[in-house]
mmCIF file of C-alpha atoms in Angstrom:
data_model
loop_
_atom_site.group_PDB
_atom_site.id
_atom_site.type_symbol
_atom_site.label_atom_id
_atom_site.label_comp_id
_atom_site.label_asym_id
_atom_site.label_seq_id
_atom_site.Cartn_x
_atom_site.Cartn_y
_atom_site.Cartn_z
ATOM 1 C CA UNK A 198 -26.431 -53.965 -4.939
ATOM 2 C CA UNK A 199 -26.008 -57.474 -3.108
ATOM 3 C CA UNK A 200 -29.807 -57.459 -1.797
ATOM 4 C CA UNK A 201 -28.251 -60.796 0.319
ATOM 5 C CA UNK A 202 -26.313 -58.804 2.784
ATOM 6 C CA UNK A 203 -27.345 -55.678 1.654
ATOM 7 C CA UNK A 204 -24.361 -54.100 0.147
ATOM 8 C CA UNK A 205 -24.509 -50.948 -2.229
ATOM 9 C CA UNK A 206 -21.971 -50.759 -5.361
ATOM 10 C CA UNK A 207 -20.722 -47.084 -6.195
ATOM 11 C CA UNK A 208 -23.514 -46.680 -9.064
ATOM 12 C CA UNK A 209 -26.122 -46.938 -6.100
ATOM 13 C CA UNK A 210 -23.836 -44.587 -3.915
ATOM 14 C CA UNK A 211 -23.833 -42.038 -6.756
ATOM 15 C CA UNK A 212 -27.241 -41.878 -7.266
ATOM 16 C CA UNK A 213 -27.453 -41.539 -2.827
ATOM 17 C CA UNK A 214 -25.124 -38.818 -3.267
ATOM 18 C CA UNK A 215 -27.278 -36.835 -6.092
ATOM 19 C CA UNK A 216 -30.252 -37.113 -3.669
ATOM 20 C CA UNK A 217 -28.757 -35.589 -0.702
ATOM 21 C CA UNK A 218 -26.778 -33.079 -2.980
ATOM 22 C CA UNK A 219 -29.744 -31.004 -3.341
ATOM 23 C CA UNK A 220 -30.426 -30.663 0.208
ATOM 24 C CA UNK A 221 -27.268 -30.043 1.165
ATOM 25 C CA UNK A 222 -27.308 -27.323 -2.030
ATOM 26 C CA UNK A 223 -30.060 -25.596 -0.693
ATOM 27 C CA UNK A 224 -28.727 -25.423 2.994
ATOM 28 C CA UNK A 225 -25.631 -24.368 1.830
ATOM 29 C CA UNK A 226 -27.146 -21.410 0.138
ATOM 30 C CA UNK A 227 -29.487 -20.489 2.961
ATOM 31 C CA UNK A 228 -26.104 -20.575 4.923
ATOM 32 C CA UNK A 229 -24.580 -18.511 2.749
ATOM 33 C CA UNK A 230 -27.115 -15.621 2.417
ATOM 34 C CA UNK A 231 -27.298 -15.589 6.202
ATOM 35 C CA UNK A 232 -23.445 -15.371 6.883
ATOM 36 C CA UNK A 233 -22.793 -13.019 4.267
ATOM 37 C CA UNK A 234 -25.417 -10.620 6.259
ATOM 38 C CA UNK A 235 -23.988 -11.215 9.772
ATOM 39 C CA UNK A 236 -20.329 -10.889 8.014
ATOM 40 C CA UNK A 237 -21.966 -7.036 6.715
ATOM 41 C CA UNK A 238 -23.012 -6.455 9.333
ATOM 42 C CA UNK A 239 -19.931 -7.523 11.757
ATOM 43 C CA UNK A 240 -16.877 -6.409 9.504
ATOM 44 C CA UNK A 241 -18.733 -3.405 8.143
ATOM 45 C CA UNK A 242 -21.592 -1.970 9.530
ATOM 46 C CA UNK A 243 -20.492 -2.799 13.509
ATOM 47 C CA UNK A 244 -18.445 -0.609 15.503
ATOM 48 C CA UNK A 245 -18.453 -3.164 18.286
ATOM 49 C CA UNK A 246 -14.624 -4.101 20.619
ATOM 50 C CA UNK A 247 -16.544 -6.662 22.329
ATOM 51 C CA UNK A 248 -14.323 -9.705 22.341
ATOM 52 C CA UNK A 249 -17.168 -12.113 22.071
ATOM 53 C CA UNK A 250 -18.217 -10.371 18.647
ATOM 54 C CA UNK A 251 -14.532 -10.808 17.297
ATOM 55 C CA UNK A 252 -15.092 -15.090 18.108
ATOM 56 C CA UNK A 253 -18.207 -14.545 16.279
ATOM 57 C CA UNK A 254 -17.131 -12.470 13.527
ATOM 58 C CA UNK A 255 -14.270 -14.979 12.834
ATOM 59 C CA UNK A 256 -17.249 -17.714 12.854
ATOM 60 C CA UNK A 257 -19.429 -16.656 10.717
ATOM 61 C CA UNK A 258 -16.869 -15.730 8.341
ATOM 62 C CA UNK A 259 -15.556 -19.515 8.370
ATOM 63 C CA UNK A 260 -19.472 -20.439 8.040
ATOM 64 C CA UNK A 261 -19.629 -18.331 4.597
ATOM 65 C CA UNK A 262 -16.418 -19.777 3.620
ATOM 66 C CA UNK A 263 -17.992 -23.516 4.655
ATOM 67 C CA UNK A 264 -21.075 -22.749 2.978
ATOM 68 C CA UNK A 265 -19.560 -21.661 -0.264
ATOM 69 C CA UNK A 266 -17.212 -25.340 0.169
ATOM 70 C CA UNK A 267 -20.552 -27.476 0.365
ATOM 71 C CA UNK A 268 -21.524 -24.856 -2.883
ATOM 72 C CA UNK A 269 -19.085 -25.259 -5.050
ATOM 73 C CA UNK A 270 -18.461 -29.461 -4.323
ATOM 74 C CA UNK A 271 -21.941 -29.966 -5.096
ATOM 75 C CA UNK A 272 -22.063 -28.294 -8.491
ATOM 76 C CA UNK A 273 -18.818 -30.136 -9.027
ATOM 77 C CA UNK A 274 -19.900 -33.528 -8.221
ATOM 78 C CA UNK A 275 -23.497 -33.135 -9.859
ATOM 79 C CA UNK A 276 -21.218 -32.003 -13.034
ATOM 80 C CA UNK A 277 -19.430 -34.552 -13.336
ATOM 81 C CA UNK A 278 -21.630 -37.513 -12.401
ATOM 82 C CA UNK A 279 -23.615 -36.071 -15.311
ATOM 83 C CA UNK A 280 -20.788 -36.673 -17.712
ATOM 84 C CA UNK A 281 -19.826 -40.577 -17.056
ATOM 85 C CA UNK A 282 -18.981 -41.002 -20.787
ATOM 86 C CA UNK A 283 -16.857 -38.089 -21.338
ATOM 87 C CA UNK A 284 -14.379 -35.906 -19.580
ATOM 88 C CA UNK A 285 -15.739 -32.501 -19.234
ATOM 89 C CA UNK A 286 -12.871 -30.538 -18.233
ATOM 90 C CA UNK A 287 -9.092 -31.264 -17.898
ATOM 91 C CA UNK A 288 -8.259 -34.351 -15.525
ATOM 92 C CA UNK A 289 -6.063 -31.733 -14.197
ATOM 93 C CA UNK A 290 -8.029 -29.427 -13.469
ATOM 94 C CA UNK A 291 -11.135 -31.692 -11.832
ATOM 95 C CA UNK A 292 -8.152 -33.058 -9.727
ATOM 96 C CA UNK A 293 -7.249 -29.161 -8.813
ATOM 97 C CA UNK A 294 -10.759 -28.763 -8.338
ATOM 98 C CA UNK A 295 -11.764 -32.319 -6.220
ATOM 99 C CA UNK A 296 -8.421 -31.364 -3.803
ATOM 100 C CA UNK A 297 -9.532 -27.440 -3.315
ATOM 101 C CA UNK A 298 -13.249 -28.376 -2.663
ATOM 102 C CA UNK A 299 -12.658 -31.199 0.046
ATOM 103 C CA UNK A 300 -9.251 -29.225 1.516
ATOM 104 C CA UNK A 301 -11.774 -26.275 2.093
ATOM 105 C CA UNK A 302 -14.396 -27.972 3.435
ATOM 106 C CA UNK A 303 -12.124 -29.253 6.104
ATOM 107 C CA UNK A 304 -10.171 -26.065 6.758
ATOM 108 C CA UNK A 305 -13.771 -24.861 7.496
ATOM 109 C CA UNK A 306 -15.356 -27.515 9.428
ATOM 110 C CA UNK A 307 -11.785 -27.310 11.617
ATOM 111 C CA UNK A 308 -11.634 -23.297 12.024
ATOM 112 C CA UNK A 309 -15.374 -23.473 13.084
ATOM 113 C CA UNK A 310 -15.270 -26.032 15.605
ATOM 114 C CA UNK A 311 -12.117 -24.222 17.304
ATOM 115 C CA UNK A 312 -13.940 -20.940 17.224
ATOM 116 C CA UNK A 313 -17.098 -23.114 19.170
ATOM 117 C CA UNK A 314 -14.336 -24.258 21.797
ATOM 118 C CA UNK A 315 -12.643 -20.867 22.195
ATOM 119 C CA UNK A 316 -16.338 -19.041 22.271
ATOM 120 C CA UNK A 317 -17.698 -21.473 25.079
ATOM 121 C CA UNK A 318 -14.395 -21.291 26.900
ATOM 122 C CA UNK A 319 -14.887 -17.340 26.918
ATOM 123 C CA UNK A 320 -18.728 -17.683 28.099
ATOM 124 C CA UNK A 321 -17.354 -20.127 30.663
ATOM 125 C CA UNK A 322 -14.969 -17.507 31.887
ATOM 126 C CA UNK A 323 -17.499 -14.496 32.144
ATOM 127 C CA UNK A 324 -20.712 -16.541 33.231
ATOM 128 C CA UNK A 325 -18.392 -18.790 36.024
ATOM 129 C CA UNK A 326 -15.511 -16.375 37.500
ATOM 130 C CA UNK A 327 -16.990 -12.905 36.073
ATOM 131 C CA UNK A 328 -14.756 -11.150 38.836
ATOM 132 C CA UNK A 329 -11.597 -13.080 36.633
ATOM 133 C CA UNK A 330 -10.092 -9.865 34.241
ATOM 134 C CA UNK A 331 -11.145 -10.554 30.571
ATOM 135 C CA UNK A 332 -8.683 -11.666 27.432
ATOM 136 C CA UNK A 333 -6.551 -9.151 26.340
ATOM 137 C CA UNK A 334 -7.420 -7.760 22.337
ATOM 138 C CA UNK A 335 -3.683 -9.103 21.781
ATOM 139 C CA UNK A 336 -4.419 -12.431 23.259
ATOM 140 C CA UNK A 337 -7.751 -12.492 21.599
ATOM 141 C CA UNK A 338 -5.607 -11.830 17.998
ATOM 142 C CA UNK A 339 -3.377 -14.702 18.628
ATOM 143 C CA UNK A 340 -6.027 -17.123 19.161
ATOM 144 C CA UNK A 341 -7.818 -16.456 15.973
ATOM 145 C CA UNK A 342 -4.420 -17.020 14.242
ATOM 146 C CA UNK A 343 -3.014 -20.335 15.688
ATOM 147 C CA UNK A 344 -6.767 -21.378 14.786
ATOM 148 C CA UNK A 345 -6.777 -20.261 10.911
ATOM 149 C CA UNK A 346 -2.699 -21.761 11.437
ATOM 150 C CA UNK A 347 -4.099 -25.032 12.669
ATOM 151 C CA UNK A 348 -6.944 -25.346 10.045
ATOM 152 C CA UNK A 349 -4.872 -24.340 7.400
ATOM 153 C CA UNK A 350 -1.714 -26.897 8.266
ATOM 154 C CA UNK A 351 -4.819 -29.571 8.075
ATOM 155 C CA UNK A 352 -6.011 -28.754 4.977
ATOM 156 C CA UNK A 353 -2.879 -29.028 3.530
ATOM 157 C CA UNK A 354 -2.574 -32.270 4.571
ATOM 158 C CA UNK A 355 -5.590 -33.269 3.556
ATOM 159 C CA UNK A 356 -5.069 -31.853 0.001
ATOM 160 C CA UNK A 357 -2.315 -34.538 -0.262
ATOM 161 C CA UNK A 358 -3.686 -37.122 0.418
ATOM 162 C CA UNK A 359 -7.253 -36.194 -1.930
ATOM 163 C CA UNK A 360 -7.914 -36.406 -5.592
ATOM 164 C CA UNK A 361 -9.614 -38.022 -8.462
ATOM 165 C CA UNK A 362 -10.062 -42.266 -7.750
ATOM 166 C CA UNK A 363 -9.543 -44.506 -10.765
ATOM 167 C CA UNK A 364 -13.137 -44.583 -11.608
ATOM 168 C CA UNK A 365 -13.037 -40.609 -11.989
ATOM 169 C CA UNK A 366 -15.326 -38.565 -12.814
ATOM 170 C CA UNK A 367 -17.761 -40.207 -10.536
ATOM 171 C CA UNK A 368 -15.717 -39.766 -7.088
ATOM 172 C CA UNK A 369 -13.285 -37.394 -5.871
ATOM 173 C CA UNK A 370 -12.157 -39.704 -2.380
ATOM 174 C CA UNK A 371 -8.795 -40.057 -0.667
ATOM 175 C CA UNK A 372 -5.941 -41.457 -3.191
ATOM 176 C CA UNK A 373 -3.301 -41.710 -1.339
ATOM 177 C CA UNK A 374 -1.751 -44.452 0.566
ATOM 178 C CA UNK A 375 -3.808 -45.998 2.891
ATOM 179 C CA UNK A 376 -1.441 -45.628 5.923
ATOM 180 C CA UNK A 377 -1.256 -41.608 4.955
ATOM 181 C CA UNK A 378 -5.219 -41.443 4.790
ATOM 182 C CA UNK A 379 -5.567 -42.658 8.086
ATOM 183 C CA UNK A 380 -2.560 -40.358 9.640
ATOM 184 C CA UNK A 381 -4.467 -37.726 7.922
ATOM 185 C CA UNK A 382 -8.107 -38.219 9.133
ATOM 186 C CA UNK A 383 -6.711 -39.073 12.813
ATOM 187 C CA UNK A 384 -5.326 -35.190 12.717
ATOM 188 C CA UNK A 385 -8.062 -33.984 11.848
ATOM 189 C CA UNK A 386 -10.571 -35.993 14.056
ATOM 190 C CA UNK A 387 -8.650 -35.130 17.070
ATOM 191 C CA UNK A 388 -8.319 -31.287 16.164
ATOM 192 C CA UNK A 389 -11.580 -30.778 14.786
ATOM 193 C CA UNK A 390 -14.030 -33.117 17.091
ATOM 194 C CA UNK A 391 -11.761 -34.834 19.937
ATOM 195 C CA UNK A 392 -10.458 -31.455 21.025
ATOM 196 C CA UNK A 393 -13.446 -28.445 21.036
ATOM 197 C CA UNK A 394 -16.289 -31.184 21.096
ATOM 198 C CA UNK A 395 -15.516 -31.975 25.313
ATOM 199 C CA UNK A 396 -14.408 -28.419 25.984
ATOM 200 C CA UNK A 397 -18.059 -27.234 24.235
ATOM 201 C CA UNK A 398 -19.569 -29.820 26.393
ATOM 202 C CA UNK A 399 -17.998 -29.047 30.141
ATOM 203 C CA UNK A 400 -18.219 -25.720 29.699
ATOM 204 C CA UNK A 401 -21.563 -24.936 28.679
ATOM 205 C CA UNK A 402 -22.684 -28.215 30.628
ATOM 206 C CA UNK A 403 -21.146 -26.302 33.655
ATOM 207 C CA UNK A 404 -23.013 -22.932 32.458
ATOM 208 C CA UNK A 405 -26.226 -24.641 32.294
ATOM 209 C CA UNK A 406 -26.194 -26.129 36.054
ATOM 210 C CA UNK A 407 -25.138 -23.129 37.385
ATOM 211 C CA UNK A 408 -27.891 -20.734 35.748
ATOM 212 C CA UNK A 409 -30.620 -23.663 36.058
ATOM 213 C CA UNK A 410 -29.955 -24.316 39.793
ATOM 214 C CA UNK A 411 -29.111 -20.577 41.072
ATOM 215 C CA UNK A 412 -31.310 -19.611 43.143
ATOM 216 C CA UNK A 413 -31.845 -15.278 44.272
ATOM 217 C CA UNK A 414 -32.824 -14.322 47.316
ATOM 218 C CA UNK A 415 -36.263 -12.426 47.326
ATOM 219 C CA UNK A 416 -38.856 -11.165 49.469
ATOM 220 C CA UNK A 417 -42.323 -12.435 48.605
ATOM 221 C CA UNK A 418 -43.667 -8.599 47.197
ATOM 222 C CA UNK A 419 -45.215 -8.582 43.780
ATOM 223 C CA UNK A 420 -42.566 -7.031 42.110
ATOM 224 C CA UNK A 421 -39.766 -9.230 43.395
ATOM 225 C CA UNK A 422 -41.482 -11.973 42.071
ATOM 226 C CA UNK A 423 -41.610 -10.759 38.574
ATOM 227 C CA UNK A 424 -38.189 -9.791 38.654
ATOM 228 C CA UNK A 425 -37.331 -13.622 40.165
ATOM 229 C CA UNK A 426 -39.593 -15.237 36.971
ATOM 230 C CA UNK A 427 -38.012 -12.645 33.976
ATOM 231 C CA UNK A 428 -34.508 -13.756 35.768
ATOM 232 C CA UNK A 429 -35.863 -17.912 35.264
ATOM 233 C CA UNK A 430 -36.727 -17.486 32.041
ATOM 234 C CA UNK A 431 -34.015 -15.896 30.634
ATOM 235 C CA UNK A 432 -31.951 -18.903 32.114
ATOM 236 C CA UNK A 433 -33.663 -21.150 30.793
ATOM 237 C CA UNK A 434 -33.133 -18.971 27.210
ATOM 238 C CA UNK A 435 -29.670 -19.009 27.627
ATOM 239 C CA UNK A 436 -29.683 -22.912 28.604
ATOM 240 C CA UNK A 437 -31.541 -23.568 25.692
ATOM 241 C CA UNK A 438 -29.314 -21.661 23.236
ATOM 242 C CA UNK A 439 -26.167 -23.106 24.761
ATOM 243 C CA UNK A 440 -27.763 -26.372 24.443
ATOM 244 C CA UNK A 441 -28.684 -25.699 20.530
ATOM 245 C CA UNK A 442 -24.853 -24.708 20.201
ATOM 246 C CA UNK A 443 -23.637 -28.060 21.417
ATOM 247 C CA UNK A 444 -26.068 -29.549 19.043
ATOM 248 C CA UNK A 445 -24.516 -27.303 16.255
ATOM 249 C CA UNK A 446 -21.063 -28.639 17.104
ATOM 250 C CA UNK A 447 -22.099 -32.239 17.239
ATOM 251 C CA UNK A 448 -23.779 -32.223 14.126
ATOM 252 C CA UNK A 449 -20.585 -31.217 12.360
ATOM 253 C CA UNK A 450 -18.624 -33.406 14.203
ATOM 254 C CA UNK A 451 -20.335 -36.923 13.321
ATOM 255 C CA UNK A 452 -19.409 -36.732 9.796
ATOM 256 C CA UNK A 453 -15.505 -36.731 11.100
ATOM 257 C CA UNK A 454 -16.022 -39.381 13.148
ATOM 258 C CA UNK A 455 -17.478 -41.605 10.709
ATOM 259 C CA UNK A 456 -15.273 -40.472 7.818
ATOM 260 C CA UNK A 457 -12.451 -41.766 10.263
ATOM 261 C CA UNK A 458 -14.542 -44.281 11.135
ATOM 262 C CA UNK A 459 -14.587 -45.580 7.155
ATOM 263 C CA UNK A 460 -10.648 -45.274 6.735
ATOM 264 C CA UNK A 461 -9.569 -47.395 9.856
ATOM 265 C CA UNK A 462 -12.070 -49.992 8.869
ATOM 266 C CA UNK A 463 -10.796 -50.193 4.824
ATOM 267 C CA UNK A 464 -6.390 -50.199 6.600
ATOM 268 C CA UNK A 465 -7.608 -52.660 8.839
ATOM 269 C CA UNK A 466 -9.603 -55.619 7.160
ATOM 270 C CA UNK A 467 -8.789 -54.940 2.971
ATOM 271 C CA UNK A 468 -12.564 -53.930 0.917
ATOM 272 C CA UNK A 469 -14.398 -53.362 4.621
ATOM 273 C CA UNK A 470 -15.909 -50.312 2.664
ATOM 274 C CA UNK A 471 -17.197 -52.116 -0.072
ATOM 275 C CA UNK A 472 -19.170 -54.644 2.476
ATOM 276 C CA UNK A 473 -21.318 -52.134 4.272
ATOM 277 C CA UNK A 474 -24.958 -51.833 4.499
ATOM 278 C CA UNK A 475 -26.981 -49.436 2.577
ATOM 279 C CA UNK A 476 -28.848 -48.390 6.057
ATOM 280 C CA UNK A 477 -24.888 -46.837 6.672
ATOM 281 C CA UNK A 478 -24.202 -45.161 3.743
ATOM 282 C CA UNK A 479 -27.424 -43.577 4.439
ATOM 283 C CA UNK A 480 -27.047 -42.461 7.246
ATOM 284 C CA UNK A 481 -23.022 -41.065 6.255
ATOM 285 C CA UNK A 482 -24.831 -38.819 3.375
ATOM 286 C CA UNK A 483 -27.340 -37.593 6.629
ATOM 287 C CA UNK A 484 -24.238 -36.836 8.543
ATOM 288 C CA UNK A 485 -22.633 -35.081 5.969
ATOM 289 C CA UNK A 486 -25.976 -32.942 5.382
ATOM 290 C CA UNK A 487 -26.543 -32.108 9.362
ATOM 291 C CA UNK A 488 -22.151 -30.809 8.709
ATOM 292 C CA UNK A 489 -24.203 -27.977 6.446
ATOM 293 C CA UNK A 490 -26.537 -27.468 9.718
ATOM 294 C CA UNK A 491 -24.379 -24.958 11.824
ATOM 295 C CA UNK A 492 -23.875 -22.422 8.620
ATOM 296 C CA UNK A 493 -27.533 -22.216 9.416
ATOM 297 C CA UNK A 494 -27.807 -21.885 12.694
ATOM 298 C CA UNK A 495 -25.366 -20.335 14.044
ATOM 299 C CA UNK A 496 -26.444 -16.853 12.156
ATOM 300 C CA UNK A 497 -29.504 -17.016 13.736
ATOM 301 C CA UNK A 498 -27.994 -17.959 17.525
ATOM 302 C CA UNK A 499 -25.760 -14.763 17.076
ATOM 303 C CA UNK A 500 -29.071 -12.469 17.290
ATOM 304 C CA UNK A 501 -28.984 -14.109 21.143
ATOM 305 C CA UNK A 502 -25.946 -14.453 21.990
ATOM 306 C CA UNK A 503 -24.393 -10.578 21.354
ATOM 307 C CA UNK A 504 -26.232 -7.729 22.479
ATOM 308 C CA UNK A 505 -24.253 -5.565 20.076
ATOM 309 C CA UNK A 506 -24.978 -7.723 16.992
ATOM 310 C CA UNK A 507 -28.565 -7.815 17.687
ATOM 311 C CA UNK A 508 -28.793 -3.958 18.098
ATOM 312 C CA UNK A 509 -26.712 -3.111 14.517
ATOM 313 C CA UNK A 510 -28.833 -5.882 13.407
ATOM 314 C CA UNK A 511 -31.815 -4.349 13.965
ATOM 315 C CA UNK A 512 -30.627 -0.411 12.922
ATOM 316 C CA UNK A 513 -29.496 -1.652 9.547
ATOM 317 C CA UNK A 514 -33.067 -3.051 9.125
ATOM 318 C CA UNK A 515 -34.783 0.133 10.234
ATOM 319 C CA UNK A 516 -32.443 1.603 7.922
ATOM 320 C CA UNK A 517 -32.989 -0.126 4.938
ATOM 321 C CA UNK A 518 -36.943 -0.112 5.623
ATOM 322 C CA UNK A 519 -36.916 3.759 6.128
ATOM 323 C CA UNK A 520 -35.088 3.622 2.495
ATOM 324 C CA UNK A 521 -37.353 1.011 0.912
ATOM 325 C CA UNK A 522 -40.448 3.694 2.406
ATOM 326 C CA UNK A 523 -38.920 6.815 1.684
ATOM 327 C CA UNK A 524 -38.483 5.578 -2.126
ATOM 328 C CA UNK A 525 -41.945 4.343 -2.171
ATOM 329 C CA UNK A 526 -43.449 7.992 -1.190
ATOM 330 C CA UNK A 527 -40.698 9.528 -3.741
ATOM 331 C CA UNK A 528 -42.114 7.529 -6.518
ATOM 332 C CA UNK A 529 -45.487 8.122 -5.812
ATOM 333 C CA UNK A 530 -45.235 12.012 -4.673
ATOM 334 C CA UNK A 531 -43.483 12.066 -8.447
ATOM 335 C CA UNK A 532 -46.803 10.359 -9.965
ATOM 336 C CA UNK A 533 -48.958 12.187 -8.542
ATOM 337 C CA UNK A 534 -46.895 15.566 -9.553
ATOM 338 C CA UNK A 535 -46.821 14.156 -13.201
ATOM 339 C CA UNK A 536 -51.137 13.804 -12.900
ATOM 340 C CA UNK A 537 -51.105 17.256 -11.560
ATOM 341 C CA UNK A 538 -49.218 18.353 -14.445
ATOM 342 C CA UNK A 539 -51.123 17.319 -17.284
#
């Protein structure tokens, strides 16, 4: 590091990166466990038509997908920064593995913020003009595939344009021409944070006025009351969790914007990377762990947000607790049967 302007070389980057690796490895798991239960319980366990759970099953599906991404790039880059003087697998195959790990990782981030968009768009539609008819299950079906198209076609591109740098196997970064890189990272900063990031934000900024300024029409009887104050504070819940999903979206969102950020800088003024302050790169490996955030919370905003997910939620725990017991008193009616016995 130059301590003069404070600039940090890539040995001092690595060793940033390992830090933040583990957290971002053990939100990533967290992430994991919790999607794969709300993608049981969703794909498998629900009988729901809802179109709000079909947004959400999509979601939390491209959360489990995300959180196995972060997953997998974090064992590989922990692998390989381990093994500086040696090649541990095929060049090959660590490039295979540096494009598929970064190309996913985007194709989730994408699909997930589009889902957001499309989600608070639907709340916007049933919470503003309720009396407008609902999406058809066909329209609902095409959505979810121009977003997996969408995410998909920028993957791809960003699978070109990814690989193993000359200083390999510390850093799997963009390899490609520098013009191409920034083509590619313009994509997808406009379809994964310049497009859903305002739409999240009018909507549910709309949403939120409207619930926290309505105002009912009461008499001043005891009971009227209560019903007026259960009424407030469930706005105020639903404010609150729309607020938390915004948050969500940001979080995810920052790391595109300063990844973008980074390229135009390095086309534009030749090593501009290379001259930044430790204090940034700091705060780019927090952006990148608050991307891991949402595979987090959104699970747990799903328990508010659908009625139907919280109730099939809360039967397959009864369920599996009324095993769990009914084992218990199996086991021990058979010990005490074998006591009786001898």
């Amino acid at each position: 590091m130059n301590n003069s302007n404070g600039t940090i070389n890539v040995d001092e980057l690595v060793k940033i990166n390992l830090i933040h690796a583990y957290v971002i490895l053990g939100l990533a798991i967290i992430g994991f466990l919790f999607n794969f239960v709300v993608c049981y319980v969703l794909f498998i366990k629900s009988k729901s038509h809802q179109l709000l759970d079909r947004f959400i099953a999509q979601l939390s599906l491209t959360d489990l997908l995300a959180s196995l991404s972060f997953i997998f790039n974090q064992i590989f880059f922990k692998y390989l920064t381990n093994k500086k003087d040696s090649l541990p697998i095929p060049p090959i195959a660590a490039d295979i593995i540096c494009k598929f790990t970064v190309s996913l990782i985007v194709l989730t981030i994408t699909n997930s913020n589009l889902n957001l968009a499309v989600i608070s768009i639907d709340r916007y539609r049933a919470i503003i003009r309720p009396l407008e008819p609902p999406l058809n299950r066909n329209t609902v079906t095409l959505i979810i595939i121009i977003n997996w198209l969408i995410s998909i076609t920028i993957a791809t591109l960003v699978w070109f344009v990814y690989g193993l740098g000359s200083n390999y196997p510390q850093i799997c970064s963009a390899v490609a021409n520098r013009y191409q890189i920034f083509a590619v990272l313009i994509s997808f900063g406009i379809v994964a944070g310049s497009i859903p990031v305002p739409i999240v934000f009018i909507c549910y900024g709309i949403i939120i006025k409207k619930i926290l300024s309505s105002t009912l029409p009461m008499d001043n009887s005891e009971y009227q009351q209560q019903q007026k104050k259960r009424i407030m504070q469930r706005n105020k819940k639903i404010a609150f969790l729309l607020f938390i999903t915004s948050v969500s979206l940001v979080t995810s969102s920052l790391f595109i914007f300063l990844q973008t950020f980074l390229n135009v800088g390095e086309i534009l003024e030749n090593g501009y990377i290379s001259r930044l302050s430790v204090a940034f790169w700091i705060f780019f490996q927090i952006s990148i762990t608050l991307s891991v955030l949402p595979t987090v919370i959104n699970p747990v905003l799903y328990n508010f947000v659908s009625t139907n997910f919280k109730h099939n939620m809360s039967t397959i725990i009864q369920s599996w607790k009324e095993y769990y017991y009914g084992e218990r008193e199996l086991h021990h009616s058979s010990e005490r049967n074998g006591i009786k016995s001898t």
